[in-house]
N, CA and C of each residue as an Amber inpcrd file, in Angstrom:
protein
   258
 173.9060000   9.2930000  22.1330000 174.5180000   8.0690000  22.6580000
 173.9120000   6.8160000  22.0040000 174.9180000   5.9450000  21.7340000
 174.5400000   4.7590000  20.9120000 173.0930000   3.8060000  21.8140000
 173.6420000   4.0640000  23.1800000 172.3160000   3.0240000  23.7510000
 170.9340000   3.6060000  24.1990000 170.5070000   4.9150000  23.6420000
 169.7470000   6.0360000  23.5190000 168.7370000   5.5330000  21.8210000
 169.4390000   5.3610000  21.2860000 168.9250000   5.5130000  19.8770000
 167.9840000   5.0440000  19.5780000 167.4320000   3.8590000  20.1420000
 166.3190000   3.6460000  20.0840000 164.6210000   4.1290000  20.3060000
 165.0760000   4.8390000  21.5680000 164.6610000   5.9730000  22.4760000
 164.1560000   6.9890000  21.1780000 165.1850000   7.7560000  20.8480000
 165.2540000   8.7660000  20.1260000 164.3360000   8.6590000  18.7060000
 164.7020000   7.4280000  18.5270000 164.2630000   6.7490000  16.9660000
 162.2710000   6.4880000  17.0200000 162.2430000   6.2710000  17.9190000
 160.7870000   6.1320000  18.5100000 160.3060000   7.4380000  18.7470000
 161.3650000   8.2880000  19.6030000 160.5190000   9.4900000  19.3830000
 160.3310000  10.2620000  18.3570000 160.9770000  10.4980000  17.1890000
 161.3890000  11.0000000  15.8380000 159.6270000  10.3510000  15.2000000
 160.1760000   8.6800000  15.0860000 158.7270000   8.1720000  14.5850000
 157.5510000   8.6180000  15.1270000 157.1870000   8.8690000  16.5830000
 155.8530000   9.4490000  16.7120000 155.6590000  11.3640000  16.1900000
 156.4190000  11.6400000  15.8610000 156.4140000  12.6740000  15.6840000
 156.5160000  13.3140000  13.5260000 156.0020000  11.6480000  13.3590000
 155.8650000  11.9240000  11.9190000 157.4160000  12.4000000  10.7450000
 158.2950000  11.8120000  11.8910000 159.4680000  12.2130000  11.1980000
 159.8040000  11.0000000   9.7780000 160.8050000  11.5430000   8.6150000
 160.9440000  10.9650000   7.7330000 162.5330000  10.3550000   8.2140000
 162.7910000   9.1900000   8.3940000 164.0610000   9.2310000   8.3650000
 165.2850000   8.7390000   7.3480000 166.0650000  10.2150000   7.4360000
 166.8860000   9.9510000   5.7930000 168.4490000   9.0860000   6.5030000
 168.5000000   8.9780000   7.2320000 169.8380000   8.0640000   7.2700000
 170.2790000   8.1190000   8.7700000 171.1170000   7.3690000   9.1000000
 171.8630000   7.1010000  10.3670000 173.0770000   6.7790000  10.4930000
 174.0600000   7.0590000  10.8860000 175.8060000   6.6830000  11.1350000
 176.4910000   7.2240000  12.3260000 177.2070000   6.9130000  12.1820000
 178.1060000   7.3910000  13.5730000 179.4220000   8.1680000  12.5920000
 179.7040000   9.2160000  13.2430000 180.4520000  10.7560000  12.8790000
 181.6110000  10.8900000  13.9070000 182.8650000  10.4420000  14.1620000
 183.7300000  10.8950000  14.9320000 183.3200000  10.4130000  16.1720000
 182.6550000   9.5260000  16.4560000 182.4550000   9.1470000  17.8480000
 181.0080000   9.4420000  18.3110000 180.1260000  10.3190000  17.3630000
 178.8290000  10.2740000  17.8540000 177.5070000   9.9140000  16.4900000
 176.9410000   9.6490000  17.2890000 175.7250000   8.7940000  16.9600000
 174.8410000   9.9440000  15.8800000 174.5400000   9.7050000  14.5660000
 174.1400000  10.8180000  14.2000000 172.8370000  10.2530000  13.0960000
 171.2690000  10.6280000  13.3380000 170.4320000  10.7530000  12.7290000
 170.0130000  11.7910000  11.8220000 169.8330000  12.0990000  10.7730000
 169.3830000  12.9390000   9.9630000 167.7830000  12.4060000   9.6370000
 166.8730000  13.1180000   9.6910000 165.5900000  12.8730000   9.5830000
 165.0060000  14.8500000   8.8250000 163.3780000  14.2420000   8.4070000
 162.9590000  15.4240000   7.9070000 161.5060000  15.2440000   8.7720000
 161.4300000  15.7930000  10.1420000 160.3680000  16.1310000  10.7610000
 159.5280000  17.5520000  10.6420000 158.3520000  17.2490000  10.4100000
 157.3810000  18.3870000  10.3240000 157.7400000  19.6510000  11.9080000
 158.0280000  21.1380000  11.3580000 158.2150000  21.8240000  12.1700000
 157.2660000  21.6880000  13.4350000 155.9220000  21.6930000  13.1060000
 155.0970000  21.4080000  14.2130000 155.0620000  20.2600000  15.0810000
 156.1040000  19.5950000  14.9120000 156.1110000  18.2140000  15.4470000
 157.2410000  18.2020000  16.9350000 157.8710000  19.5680000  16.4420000
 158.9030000  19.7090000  17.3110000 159.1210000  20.6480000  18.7170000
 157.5920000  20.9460000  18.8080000 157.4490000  21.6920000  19.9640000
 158.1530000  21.0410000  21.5430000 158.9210000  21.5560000  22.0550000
 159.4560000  21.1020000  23.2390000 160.5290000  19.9900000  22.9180000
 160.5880000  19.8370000  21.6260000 162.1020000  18.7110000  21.0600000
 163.0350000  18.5520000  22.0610000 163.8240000  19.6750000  22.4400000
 165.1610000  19.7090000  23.2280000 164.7990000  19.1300000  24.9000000
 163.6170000  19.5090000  24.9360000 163.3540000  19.0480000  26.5180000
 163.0920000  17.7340000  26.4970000 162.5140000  16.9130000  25.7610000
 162.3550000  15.7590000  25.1420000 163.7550000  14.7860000  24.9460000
 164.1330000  15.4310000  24.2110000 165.9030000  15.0550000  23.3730000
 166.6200000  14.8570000  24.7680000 166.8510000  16.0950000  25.6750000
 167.6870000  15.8380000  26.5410000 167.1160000  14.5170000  28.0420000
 165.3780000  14.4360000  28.2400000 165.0510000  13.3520000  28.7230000
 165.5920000  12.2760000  28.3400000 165.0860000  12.2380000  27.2420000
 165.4450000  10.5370000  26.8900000 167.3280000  10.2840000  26.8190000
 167.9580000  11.0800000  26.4830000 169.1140000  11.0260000  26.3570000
 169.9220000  11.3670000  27.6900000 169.5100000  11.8530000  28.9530000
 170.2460000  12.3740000  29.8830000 170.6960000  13.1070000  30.0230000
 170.5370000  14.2800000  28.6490000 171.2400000  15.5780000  28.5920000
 172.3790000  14.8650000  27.8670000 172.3590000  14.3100000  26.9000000
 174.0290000  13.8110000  26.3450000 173.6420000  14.1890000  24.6250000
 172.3090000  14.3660000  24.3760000 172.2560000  14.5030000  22.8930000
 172.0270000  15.8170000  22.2340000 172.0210000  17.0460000  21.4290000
 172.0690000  17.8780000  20.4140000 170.8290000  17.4260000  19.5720000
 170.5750000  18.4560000  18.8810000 169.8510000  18.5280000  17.3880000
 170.1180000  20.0020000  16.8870000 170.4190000  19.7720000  15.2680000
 170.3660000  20.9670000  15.2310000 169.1160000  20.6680000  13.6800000
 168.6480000  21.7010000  13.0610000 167.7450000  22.0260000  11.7180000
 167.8740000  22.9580000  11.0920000 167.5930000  22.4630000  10.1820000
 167.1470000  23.9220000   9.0620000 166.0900000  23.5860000   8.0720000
 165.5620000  24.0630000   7.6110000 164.3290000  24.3360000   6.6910000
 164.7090000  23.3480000   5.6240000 163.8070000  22.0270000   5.0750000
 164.0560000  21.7000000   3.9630000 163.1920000  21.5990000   3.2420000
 161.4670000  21.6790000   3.0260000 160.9100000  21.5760000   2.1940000
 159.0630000  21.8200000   2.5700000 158.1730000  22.7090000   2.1030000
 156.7570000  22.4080000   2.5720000 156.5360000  21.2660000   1.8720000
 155.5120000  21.0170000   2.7540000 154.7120000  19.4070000   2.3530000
 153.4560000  19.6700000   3.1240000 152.4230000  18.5610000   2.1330000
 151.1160000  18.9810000   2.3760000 150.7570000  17.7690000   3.2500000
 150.2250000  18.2880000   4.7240000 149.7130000  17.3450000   5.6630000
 149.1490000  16.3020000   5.5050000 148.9820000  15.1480000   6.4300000
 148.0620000  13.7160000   5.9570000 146.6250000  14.5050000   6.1730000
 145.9760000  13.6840000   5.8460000 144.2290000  14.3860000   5.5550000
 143.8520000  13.9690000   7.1050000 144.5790000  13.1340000   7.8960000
 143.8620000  13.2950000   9.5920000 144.4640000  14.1920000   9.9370000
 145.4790000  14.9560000   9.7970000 146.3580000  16.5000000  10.5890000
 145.2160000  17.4340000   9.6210000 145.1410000  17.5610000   8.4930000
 144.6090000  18.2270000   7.8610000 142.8380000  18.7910000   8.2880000
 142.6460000  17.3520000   8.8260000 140.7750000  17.5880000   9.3390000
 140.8600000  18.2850000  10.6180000 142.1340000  17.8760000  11.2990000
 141.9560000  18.5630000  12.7070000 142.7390000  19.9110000  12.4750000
 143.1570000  20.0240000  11.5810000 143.5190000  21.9690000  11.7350000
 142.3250000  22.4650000  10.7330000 142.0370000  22.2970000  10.4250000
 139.9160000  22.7620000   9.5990000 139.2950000  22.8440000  10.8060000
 139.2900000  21.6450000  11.6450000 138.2330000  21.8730000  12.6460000
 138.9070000  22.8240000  13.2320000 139.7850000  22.7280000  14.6050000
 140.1840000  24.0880000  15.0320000 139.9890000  25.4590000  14.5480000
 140.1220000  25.4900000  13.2340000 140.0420000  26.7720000  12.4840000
 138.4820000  27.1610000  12.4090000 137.6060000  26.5390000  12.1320000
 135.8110000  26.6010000  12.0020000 135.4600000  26.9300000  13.4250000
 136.6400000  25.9390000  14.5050000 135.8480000  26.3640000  16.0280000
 136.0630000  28.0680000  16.5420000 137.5420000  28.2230000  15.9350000
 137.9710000  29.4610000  16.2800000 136.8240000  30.1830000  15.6370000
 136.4790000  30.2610000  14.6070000 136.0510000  30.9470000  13.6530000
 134.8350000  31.7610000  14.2890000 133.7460000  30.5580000  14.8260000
 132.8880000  30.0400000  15.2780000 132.5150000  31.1090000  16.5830000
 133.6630000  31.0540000  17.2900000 133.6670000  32.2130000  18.4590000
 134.0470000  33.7430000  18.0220000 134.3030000  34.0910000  17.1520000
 134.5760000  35.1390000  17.2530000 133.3770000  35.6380000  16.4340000
């Protein structure tokens, strides 16, 4: 929904998304972005909050990419802590 988008657009941005374009498609509001898979845990429950249950997403796979070096330090650490315990 057009008076959603902002909403949506904010959440996309905290979630490290790239965004490749925006238009409206036959009557609906349509973002294309390239968000990191891990970014999208619980998306739809999210998507349908902010939207009221009125918005969709769908994905598919477009490309690896190598993390920023602050995602990067905190999956090293996790990995050394795991490590660490076993």
């Amino acid at each position: 929904p057009a008076d959603r988008m902002g909403d949506v657009m904010s959440d996309l941005q905290n979630r490290r998304a790239i965004i490749m374009g925006m238009g409206s498609v036959k009557g609906f509001e349509v973002i294309n972005a390239k968000v990191p898979l891990a970014e999208l845990n619980r998306y739809s429950t999210v998507l349908s909050s902010l939207t009221s249950g009125r918005a969709t997403y769908t994905m598919k796979f477009a490309s690896y990419e190598q993390v920023p070096a602050d995602v990067q330090d905190k999956l090293l650490k996790a990995y050394q802590e795991q490590e660490e315990e076993e």
